[in-house]
Each structure stands twice: as structure tokens, then as C-alpha cells.
Coordinates of C-alpha atoms and ligand atoms in Angstrom, one line a residue:
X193 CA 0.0 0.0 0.0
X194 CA 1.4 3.7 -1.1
X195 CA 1.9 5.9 2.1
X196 CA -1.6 8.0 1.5
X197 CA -3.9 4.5 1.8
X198 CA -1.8 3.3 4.7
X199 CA -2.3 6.7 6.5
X200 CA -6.4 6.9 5.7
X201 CA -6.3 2.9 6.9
X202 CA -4.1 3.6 10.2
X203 CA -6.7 7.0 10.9
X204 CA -9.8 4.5 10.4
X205 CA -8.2 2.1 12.5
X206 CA -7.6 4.4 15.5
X207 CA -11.0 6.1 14.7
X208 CA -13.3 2.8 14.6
X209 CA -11.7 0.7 17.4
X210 CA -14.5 -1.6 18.3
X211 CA -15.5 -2.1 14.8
X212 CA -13.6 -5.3 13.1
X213 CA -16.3 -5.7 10.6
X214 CA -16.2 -1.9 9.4
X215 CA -12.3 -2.0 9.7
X216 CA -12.6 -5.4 7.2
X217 CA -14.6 -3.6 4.6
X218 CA -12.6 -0.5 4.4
X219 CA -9.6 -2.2 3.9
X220 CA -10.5 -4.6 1.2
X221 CA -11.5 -1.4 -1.2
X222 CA -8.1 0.1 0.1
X223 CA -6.1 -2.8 -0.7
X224 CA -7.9 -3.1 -4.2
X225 CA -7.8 1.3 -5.3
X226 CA -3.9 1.9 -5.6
X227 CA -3.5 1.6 -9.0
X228 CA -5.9 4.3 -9.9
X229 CA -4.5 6.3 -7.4
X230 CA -1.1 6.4 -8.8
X231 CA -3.0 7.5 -12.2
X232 CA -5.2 10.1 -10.4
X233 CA -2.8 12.1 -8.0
X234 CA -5.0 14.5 -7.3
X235 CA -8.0 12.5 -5.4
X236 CA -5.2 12.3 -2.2
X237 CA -5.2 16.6 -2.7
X238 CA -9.0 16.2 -2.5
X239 CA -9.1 13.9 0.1
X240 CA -11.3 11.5 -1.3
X241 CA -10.7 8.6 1.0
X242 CA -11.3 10.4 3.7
X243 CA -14.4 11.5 2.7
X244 CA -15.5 8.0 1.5
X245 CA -14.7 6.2 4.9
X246 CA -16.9 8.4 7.0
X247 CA -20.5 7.8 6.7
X248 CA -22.2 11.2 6.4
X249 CA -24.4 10.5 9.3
X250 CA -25.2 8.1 12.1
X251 CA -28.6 7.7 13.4
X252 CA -29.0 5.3 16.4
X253 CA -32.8 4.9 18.9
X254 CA -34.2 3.6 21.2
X255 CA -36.8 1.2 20.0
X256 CA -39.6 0.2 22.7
X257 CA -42.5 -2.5 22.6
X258 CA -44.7 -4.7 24.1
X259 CA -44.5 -8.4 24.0
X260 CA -47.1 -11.2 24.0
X261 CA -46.8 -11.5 27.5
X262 CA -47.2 -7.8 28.4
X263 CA -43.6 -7.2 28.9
X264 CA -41.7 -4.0 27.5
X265 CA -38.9 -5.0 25.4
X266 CA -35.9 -2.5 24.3
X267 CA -34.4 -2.9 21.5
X268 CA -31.6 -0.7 19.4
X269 CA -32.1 0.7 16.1
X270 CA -29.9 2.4 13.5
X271 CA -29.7 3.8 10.2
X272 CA -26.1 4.8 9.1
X273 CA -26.5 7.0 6.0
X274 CA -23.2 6.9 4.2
X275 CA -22.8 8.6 1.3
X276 CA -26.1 10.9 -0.6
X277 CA -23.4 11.0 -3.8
X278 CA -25.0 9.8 -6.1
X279 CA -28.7 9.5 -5.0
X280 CA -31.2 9.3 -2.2
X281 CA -29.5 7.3 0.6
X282 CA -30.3 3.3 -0.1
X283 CA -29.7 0.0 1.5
X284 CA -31.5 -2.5 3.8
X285 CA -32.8 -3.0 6.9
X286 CA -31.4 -6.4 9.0
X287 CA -32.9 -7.6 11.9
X288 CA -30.8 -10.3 13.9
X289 CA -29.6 -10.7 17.4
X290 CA -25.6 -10.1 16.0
X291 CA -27.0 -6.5 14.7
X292 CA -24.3 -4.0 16.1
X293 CA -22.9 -0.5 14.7
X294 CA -20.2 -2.3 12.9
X295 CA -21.9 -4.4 11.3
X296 CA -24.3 -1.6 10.0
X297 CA -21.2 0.3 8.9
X298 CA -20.0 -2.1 6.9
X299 CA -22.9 -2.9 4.8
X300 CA -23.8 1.0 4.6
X301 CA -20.0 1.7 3.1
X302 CA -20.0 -1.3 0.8
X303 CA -23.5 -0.1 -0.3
X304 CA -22.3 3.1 -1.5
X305 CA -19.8 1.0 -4.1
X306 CA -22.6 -1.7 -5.1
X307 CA -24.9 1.1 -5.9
X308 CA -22.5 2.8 -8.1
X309 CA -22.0 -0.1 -9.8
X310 CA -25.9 -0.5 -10.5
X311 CA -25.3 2.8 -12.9
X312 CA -28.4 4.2 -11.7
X313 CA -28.8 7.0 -9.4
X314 CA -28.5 5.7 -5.6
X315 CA -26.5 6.7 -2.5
X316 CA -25.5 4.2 -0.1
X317 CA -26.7 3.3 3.6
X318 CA -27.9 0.6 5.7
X319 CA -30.0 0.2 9.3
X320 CA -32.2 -2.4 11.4
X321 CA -31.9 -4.0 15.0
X322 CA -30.4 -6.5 17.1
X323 CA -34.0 -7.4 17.4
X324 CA -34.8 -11.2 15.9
X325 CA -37.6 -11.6 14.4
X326 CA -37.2 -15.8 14.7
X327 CA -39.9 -17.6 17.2
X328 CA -42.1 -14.0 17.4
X329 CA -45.7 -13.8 16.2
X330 CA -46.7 -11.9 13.7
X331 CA -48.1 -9.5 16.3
X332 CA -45.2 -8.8 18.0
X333 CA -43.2 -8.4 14.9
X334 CA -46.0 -5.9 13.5
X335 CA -45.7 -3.9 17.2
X336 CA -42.2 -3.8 16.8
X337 CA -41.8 -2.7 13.3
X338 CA -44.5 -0.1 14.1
X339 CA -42.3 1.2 17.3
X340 CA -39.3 0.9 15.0
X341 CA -40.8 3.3 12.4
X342 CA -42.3 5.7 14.5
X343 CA -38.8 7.3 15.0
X344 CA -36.9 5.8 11.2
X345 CA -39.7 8.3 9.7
X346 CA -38.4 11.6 10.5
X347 CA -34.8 10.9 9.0
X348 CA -36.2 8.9 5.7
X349 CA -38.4 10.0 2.6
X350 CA -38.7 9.1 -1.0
X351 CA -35.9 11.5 -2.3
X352 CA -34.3 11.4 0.8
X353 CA -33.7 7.6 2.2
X354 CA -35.2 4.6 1.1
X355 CA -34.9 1.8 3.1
X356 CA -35.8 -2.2 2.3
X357 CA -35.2 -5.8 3.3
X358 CA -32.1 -7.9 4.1
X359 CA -31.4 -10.3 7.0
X360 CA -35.2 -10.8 8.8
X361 CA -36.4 -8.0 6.9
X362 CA -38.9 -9.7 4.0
X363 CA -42.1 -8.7 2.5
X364 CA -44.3 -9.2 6.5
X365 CA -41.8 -6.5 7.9
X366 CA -42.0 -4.0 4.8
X367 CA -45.8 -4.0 4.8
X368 CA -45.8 -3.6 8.7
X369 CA -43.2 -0.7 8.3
X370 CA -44.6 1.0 5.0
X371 CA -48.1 0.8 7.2
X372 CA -46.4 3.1 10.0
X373 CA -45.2 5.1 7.6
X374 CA -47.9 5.9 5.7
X375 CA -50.0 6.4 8.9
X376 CA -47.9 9.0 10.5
X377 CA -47.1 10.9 7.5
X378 CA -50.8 10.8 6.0
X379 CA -49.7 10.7 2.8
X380 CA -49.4 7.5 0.2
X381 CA -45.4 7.9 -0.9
X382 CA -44.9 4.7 -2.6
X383 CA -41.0 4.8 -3.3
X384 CA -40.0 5.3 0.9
X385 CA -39.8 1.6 1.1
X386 CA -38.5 -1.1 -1.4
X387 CA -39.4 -4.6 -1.6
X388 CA -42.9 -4.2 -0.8
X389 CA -45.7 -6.7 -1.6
X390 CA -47.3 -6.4 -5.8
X391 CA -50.8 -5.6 -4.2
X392 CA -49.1 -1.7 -3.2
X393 CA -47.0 -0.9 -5.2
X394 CA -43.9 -3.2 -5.1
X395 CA -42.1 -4.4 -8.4
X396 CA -42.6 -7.8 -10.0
X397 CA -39.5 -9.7 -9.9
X398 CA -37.8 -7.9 -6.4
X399 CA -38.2 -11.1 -4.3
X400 CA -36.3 -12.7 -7.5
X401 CA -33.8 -10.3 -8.0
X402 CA -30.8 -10.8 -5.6
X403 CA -30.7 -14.3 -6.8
X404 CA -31.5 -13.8 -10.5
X405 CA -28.8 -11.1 -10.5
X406 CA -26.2 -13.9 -8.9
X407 CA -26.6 -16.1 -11.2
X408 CA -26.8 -14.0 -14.3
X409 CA -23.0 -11.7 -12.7
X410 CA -21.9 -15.7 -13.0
X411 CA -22.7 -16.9 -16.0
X412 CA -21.4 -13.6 -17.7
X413 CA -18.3 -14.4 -15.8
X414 CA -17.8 -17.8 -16.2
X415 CA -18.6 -17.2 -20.4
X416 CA -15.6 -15.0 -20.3
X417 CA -13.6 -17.7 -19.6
X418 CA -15.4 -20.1 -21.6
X419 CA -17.4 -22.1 -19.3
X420 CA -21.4 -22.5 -18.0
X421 CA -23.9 -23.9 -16.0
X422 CA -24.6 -26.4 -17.7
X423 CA -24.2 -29.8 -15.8
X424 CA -22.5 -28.1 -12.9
X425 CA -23.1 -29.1 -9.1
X426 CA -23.6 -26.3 -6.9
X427 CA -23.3 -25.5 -3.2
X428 CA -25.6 -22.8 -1.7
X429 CA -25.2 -21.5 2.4
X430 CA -28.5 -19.9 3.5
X431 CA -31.9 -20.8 2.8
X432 CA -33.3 -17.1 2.8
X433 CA -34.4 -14.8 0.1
X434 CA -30.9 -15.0 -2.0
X435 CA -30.0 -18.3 -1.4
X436 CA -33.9 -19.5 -3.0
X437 CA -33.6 -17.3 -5.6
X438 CA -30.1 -18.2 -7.0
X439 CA -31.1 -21.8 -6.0
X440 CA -33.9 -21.2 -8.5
X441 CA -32.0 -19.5 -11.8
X442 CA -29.2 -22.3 -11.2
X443 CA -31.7 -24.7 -12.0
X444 CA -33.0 -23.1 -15.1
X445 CA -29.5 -22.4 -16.3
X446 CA -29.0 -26.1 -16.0
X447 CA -27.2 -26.7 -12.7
X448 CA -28.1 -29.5 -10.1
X449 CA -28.2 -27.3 -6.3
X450 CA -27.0 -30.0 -3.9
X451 CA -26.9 -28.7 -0.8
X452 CA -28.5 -25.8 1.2
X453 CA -28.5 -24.5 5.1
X454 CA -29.8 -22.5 7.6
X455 CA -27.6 -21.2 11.2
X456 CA -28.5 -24.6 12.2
X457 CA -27.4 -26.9 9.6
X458 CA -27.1 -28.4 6.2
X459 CA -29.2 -30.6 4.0
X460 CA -27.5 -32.6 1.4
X461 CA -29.4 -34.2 -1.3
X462 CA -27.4 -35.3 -4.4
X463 CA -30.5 -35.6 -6.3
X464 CA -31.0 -32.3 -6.3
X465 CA -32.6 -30.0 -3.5
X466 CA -36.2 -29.9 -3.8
X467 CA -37.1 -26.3 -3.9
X468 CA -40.3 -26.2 -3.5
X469 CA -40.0 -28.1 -0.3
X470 CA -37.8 -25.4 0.8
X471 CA -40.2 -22.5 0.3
X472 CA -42.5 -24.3 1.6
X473 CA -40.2 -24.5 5.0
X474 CA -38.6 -21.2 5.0
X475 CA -41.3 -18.7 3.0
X476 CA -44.6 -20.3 4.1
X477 CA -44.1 -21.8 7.3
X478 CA -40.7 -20.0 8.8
X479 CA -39.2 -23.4 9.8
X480 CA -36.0 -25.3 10.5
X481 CA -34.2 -26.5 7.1
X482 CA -34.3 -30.1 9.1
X483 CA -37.4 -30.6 8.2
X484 CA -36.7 -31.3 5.0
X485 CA -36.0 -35.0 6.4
X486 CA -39.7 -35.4 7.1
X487 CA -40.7 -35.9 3.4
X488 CA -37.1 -36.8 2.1
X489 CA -35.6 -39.3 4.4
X490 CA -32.8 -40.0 1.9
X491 CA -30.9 -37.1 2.5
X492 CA -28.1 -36.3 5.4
X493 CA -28.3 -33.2 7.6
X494 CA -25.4 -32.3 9.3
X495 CA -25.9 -30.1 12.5
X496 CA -23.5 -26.5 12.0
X497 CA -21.3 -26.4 15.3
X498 CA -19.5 -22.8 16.4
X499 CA -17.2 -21.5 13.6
X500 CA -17.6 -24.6 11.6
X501 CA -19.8 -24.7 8.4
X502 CA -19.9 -28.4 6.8
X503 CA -21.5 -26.9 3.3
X504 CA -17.7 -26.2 2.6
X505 CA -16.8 -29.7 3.1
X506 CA -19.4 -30.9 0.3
X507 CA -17.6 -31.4 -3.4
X508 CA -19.2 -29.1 -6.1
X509 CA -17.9 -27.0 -9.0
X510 CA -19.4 -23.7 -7.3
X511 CA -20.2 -22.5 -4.2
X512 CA -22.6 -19.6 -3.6
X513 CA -22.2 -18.2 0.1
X514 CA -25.8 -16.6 0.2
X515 CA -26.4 -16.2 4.2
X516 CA -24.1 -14.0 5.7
X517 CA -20.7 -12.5 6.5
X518 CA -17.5 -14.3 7.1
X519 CA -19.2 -17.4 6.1
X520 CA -16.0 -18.9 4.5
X521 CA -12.5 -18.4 5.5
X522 CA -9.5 -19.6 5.1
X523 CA -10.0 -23.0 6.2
X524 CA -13.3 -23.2 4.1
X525 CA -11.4 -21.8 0.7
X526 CA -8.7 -24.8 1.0
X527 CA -11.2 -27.1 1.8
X528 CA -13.4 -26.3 -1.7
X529 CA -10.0 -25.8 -3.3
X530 CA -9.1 -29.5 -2.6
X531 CA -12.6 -30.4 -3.5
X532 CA -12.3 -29.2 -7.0
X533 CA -14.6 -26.0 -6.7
X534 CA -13.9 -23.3 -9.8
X535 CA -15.9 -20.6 -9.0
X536 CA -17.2 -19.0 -5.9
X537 CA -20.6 -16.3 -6.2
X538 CA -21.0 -14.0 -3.7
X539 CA -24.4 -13.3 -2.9
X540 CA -24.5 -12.2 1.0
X541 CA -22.1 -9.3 2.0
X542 CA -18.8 -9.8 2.6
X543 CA -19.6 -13.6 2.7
X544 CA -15.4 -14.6 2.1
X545 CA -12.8 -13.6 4.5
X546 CA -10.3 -11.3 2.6
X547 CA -7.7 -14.1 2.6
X548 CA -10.0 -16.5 1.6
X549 CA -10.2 -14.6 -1.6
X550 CA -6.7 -14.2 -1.9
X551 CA -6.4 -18.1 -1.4
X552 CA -8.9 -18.2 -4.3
X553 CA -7.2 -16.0 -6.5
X554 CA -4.1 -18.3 -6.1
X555 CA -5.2 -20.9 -7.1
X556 CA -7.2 -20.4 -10.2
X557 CA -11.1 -20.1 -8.5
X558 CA -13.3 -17.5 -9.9
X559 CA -15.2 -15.2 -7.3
X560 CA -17.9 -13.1 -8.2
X561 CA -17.7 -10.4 -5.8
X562 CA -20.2 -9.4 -3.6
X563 CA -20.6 -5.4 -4.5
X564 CA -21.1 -6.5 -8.0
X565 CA -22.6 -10.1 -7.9
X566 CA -25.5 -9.2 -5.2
X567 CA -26.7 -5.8 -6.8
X568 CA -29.5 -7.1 -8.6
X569 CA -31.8 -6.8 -5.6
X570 CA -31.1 -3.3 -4.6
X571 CA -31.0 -2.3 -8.6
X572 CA -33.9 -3.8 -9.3
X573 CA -35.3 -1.6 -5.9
X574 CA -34.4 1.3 -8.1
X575 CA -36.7 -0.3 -10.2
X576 CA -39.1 0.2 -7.8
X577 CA -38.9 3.2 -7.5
X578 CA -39.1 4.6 -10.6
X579 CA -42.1 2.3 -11.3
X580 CA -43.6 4.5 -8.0
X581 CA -42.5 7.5 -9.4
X582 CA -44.5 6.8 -12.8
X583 CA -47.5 5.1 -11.3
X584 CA -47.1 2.7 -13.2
X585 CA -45.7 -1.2 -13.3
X586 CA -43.4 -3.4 -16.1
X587 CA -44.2 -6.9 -16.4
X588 CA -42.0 -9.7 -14.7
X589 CA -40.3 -10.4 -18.2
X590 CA -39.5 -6.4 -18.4
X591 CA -38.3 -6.0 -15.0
X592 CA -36.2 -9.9 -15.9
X593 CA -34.8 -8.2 -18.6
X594 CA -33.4 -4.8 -17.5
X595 CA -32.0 -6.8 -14.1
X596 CA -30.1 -9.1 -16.9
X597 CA -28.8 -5.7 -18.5
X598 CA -28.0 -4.3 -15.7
X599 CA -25.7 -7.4 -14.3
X600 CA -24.3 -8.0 -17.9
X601 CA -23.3 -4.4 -17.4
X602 CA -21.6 -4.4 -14.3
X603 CA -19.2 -7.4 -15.1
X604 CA -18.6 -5.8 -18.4
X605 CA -17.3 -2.9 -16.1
X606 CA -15.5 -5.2 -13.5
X607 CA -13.8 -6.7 -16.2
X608 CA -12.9 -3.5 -18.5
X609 CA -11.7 -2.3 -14.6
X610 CA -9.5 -5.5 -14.3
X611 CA -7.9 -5.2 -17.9
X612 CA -7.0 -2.0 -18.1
X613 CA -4.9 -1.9 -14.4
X614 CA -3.8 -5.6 -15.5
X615 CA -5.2 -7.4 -12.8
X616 CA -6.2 -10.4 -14.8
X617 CA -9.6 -12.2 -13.4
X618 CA -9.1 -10.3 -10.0
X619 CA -13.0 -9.2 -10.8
X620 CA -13.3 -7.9 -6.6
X621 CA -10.3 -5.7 -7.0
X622 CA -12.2 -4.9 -10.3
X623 CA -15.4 -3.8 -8.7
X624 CA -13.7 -1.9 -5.9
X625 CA -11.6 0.0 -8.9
X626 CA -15.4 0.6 -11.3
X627 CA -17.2 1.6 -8.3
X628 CA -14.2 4.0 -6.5
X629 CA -13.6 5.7 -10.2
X630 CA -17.2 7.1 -10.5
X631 CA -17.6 7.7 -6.8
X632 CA -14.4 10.1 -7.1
X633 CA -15.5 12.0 -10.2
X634 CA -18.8 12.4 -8.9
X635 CA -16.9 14.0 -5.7
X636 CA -14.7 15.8 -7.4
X637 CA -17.5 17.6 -9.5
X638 CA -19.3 18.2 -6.0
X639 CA -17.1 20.2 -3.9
X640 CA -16.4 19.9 -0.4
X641 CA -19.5 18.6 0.9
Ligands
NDP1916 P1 -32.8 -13.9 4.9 O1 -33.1 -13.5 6.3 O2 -33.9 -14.1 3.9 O3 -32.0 -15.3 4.9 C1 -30.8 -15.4 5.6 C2 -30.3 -16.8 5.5 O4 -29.0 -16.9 6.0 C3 -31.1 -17.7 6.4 O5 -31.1 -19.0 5.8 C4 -30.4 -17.7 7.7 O6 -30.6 -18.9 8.5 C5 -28.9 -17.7 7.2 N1 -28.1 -17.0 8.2 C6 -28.3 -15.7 8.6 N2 -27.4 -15.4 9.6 C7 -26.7 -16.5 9.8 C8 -25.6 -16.8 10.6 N3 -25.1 -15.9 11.5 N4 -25.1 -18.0 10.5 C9 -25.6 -18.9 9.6 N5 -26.6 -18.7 8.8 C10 -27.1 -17.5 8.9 O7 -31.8 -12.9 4.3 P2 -31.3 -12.6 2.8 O8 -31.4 -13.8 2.0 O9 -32.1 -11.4 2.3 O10 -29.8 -12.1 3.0 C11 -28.7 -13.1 2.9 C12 -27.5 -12.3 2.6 O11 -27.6 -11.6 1.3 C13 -27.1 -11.2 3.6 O12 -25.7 -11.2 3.7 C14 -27.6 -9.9 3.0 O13 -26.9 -8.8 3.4 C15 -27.3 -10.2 1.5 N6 -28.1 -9.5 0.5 C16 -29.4 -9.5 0.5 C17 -30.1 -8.8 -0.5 C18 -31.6 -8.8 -0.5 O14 -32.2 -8.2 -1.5 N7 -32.3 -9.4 0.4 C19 -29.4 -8.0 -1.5 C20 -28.0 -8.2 -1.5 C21 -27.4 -8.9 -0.5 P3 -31.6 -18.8 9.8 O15 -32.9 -18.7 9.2 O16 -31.3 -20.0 10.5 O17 -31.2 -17.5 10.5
2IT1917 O1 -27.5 -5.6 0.5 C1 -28.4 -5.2 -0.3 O2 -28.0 -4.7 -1.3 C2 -29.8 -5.3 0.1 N1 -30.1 -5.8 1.2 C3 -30.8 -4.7 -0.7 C4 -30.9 -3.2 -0.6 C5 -32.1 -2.5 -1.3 O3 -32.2 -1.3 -1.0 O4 -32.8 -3.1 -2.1

């Protein structure tokens, strides 16, 4: 690293103590952006890291409600708007026990680089809770959401902040949180929320997208090096909205999905995983991925024990981390290295520990990174919200196809961004490069603000 990245990653170190995750994030995109800093001299005159690492504000609440039982809960909520660059603030809401600042931060600054990518005209942010939605009724979910909103409102609007799903956060909370909104402000502003339901105002194709978007960043990239789905055997953590999706497309591109999981395991059926069953378990009844025994008892489950994920162990071609951060690292990468695995898609963020990637890299293994590979749900949000915007709504195929334009794009870019600095299939140090470049220019153009 030149001496102006090391001194911005030593200030954010000494700045964000407690924060590994953030710390993580930060320095991947400054390990990846010194090459077009040694073009672009003047962006350390401008001081355009500096102003990239520090989100431009930090909300953080209090968020009271009652339970089934009549007790008051208290739960924290936060929104971290980073970066109003390029558009309205944008990025999900995640609702699990780990929620903590860092965490938020790190999804909010990564957002601001995925949503550049997109190409259309979105800032980056992120929020939610440490509250977990998993064993509450819908009740107490709806009481919570409502409590949650009635202080999210004041800092979030249409053109100003637009939140929508991610971890816990699915079309139940949105509805429950687009209600509150609507309520207090007394006014029907469609494009506050993303990811709501079809029946107001929602985009065909959202729930699809993240998924869809996966799998079409992968086959672009795996055609530029003259391979496909085709036949494949693929591995997929998580059983949530990305990991069904991109089960889903695999299957009409031709791959066999052989194993899934949830935090509490991992069903492996060399038959193929029978997604149906699987909605049936996760969307429709919000169950345990176990149960997939009760109608299939020809399959192994393997219990998940602390820092140890079996899905790495399984032999596939690709492996799609699709629940969450840090799900493979180190260990995992040699582990699907020695099992013959040639390309990796990253659908949750920040699913591969940095020198898990590296590891890939080394040996040959494709990754599809995250910023890039994942965007298709939050670009196909913008969606949304231009569809609000015009009262008006495309068709499944329509939305389909501008989500496959939009992800044929952004390799195109990650790849034009890793041949012209010579970084040969590095595609993540590609999408750090795209996303910084346009980020910087718009800066640039801005002034100090
Ligand atoms: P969901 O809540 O729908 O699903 C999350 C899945 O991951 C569940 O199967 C869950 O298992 C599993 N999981 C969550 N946390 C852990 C954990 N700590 N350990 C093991 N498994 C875990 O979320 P999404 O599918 O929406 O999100 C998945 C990932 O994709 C996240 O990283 C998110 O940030 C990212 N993402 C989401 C987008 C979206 O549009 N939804 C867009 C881009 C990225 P269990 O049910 O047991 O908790
Ligand atoms: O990480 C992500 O990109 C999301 N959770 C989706 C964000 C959005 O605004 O649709």
C-alpha cells in the first residue's frame, strides 16, 4: 500500500476501534484502489478517501414494545446513512440478534460502491436492529416494526432515504413498516420503502432479484472464460431470500443445487434440493431447514457447530455463500480448493474472509464479488422506485430483462476495470476500482461537501 492509503487505513483504525467488521470492509477497497491512485494524483489533494470512509451521518434509537406477554422490550435501532453522492441514501434494513454499529457500517460503506456499480442513481446506507424476528408472532413483529418506524420516519423520505429488506427483513416487515409510515405521515409515498408486496405498489420480480442477478454476474463471468452452468453441481449456504432465488436460476440455467443451510445446519441431497419443499419450509411456514427430512428421508443433515460450516466440506464445482458474513475463511477456501470447486458467487455481503479470496485468486477459483454479484436486488429496488415514481408497473419479463442488462453491465465494467490496471480475473479488485472511479468523479464535480 502507497503511504496515503496506509495513512487513511491507520486513521480508520484508530477512529473505529471496536468495529472489526467496518475495519474489514474498508480495507478490502483500500487494498484493491492503488492503481488508480497512482493515475489520479490529485484525489489524495482532494481527500477522497477520507471522505468515502466516513458515513455522512449516524442515526442510532431507542426502540420500545410490548410483548405477547405484556412485557416491555428495548431494543436498538440504527440507520447509518453513508454517502447521498449519487442519490437518495439506499440500503437495507437487517434484523438479527448479532446486529451491532459495525456491522451496520460495513454494509452501509459497501453499499455506497454496489450502488454505483448499479449505474443508476442511488447513495449508499444501511440500518435495522439487534431485534430477531425468529420464534415472534406476527403480532409482536408488527408492534415492533410499528415502534421501530415511529422514529426511522423523521430521517427517511422518497428522495431522501429509502430503506428495504435484508437479514429478517422480508415482505411481512416491509408491509408492517410501509403501514407506520404511511399512517404517520398521511400521505401514500410509494417509493420510501423497497421490496414491498405487488398488491401496493412493489415491483414484480424484487423477491427474485438478488438471486437472479447472482446467477446472471456468474454466467457472464464464467462465459468470459469459456465455461457455464450447464451440468455443474452447486453449493448454496443460507436458505433465505438470495439463497432461494439463485437456488432457482441455477436450475434453469442447468445446474443441479446440492446442498442448502440454515444457522442450524445443512441438507445434502445429491438428487438435487427440492425447492419447492424449501419454500415451503422457509417462506410459508418459517421453519427449520431439518425438516426437510420429514418428506425426504434419503438425504443427510449435518448439524452447523461454532465456527464450523460443513457446506464447505461438500464437493461441487461452485459455491454460492448466500447467508451471511464471514461465512468462508481460510480453512473453508482450502477445503473447496481441494474439493475441485472453480468458482465461488458472492451473494450475501462480505460472505469470504479477505484471505479466503486471496487463497482463491491463487489458485485459479473465480469469485464473483459481492458489491457487483449481489446488486440485482437493490438495482432492481431502483426499479421500484421509478415504477412509484411513474404510477405505473413493467411486467415480470420487463423487470427480468433490464435486471439481466444491468448485471451483464456491471461485469462488463469489472472486467474493462480489471484489464485496463492488468489485474487479470481479480474481478473484486475490479469492482472496488469501477465503483471508486465514479464515486471520485462524482466527488470531485461536488465540492467539499
Ligand atoms: P434472509 O433473512 O432471507 O436469509 C438469511 C439466511 O442466512 C437464512 O437461511 C439464515 O438462517 C442464514 N443466516 C443468517 N445469519 C446467519 C448466521 N449468522 N449463521 C448462519 N446462517 C445465517 O436474508 P437474505 O437472503 O435477504 O440475505 C442473505 C445475505 O444476502 C445477507 O448477507 C444480505 O446482506 C445479502 N443481501 C441481501 C439482499 C436482498 O435483497 N435481500 C441483497 C444483497 C445482499 P436462519 O434462518 O437459521 O437464521
Ligand atoms: O445488501 C443489499 O443490497 C440489500 N439488502 C438490498 C438493498 C435494497 O435497497 O434493495
Amino acid at each position: 500500500m502507497n503511504n496515503y492509503l496506509d495513512s487513511v487505513l491507520k486513521d480508520v483504525k484508530i477512529k473505529n476501534l471496536n468495529e472489526p467488521e467496518f475495519i474489514q470492509a474498508v480495507n478490502e477497497v483500500l487494498s484493491s484502489v492503488e492503481p488508480i491512485l497512482d493515475v489520479h494524483k490529485e484525489y489524495e489533494d482532494l481527500s477522497i478517501l477520507e471522505r468515502m470512509v466516513e458515513p455522512e451521518r449516524i442515526i442510532m434509537f431507542r426502540v420500545p414494545w410490548v410483548n405477547d406477554n405484556g412485557k416491555i422490550v428495548v431494543n436498538r435501532g440504527y440507520r447509518v446513512q453513508f454517502s447521498s453522492l449519487i442519490g437518495p441514501y439506499k440500503g437495507g434494513l437487517r434484523f438479527h440478534p448479532s446486529v451491532n454499529l459495525s456491522i451496520i457500517k460495513f454494509l452501509g460503506f459497501e453499499q455506497i460502491f454496489k450502488n454505483a456499480l448499479t449505474g443508476l442513481p442511488i447513495g449508499g446506507a444501511k440500518g435495522g436492529s439487534d431485534f430477531d424476528p425468529k420464534g415472534k408472532s406476527d403480532a409482536e413483529v408488527m408492534r415492533f416494526c410499528q415502534s421501530f418506524m415511529t422514529e426511522l420516519y423523521r430521517h427517511i423520505g422518497q428522495d431522501v432515504d429509502v430503506p428495504a429488506g435484508d437479514i429478517g427483513v422480508g415482505g411481512r416487515e416491509i408491509g408492517y413498516l410501509f403501514g407506520q409510515y404511511k399512517r404517520i405521515r398521511n400521505a401514500y409515498e410509494g417509493g420510501v420503502l423497497t421490496g414491498k408486496d405487488i398488491c401496493y405498489g412493489g415491483s414484480l420480480a424484487r423477491k427474485e432479484a438478488t438471486g437472479y442477478g447472482l446467477l446472471f454476474y456468474m454466467r457472464e463471468m464464467l462465459s468470459a472464460h469459456g465455461q457455464d452452468l450447464k451440468g455443474k453441481t452447486v453449493i448454496i449456504s443460507g436458505s433465505g431470500n438470495v439463497a432461494i432465488y439463485a437456488a432457482e436460476k441455477a436450475y434453469q440455467m442447468g445446474a443441479t443445487v446440492i446442498a442448502m443451510s440454515d444457522s442450524n445446519g445443512v441438507i445434502i441431497d445429491k438428487k438435487g434440493i427440492d425447492l419447492d419443499l424449501i419454500k415451503q419450509i422457509k417462506e410459508v411456514e418459517r421453519g427449520r431447514i431439518k425438516e426437510y427430512m420429514k418428506k425426504h428421508s434419503d438425504v443427510t443433515y449435518i448439524e452447523n457447530t461454532p465456527n464450523y460450516s460443513p457446506i464447505w466440506e461438500i464437493k461441487a464445482d461452485i459455491a454460492l455463500p448466500c447467508a451471511t458474513q464471514n461465512d468462508i475463511t481460510l480453512e473453508d477456501a482450502k477445503k473447496l480448493v481441494l474439493n475441485g470447486v472453480f468458482a465461488v458467487g458472492e451473494g450475501a455481503n462480505m460472505p469470504c474472509t479477505y484471505d479466503a479470496i486471496e487463497y482463491f485468486h491463487h489458485n485459479g477459483v473465480l469469485v464473483a464479488p459481492a458489491k457487483a454479484a449481489n446488486a440485482g436486488g437493490v438495482a432492481t429496488s431502483a426499479i421500484e422506485m421509478s415504477q412509484n415514481s411513474i404510477r405505473y408497473y413493467y411486467t415480470f419479463e420487463e423487470v427480468e430483462r433490464k435486471l439481466e442488462n444491468i448485471m451483464i453491465n456491471i461485469f462488463n465494467d469489472c472486467k474493462n476495470a480489471a484489464d485496463t490496471y492488468n489485474l487479470g480475473s481479480n474481478y473484486v479488485a475490479g469492482a472496488n476500482i469501477a465503483a471508486f472511479k465514479k464515486l471520485a468523479e462524482a466527488m470531485k464535480m461536488q465540492g467539499v461537501v
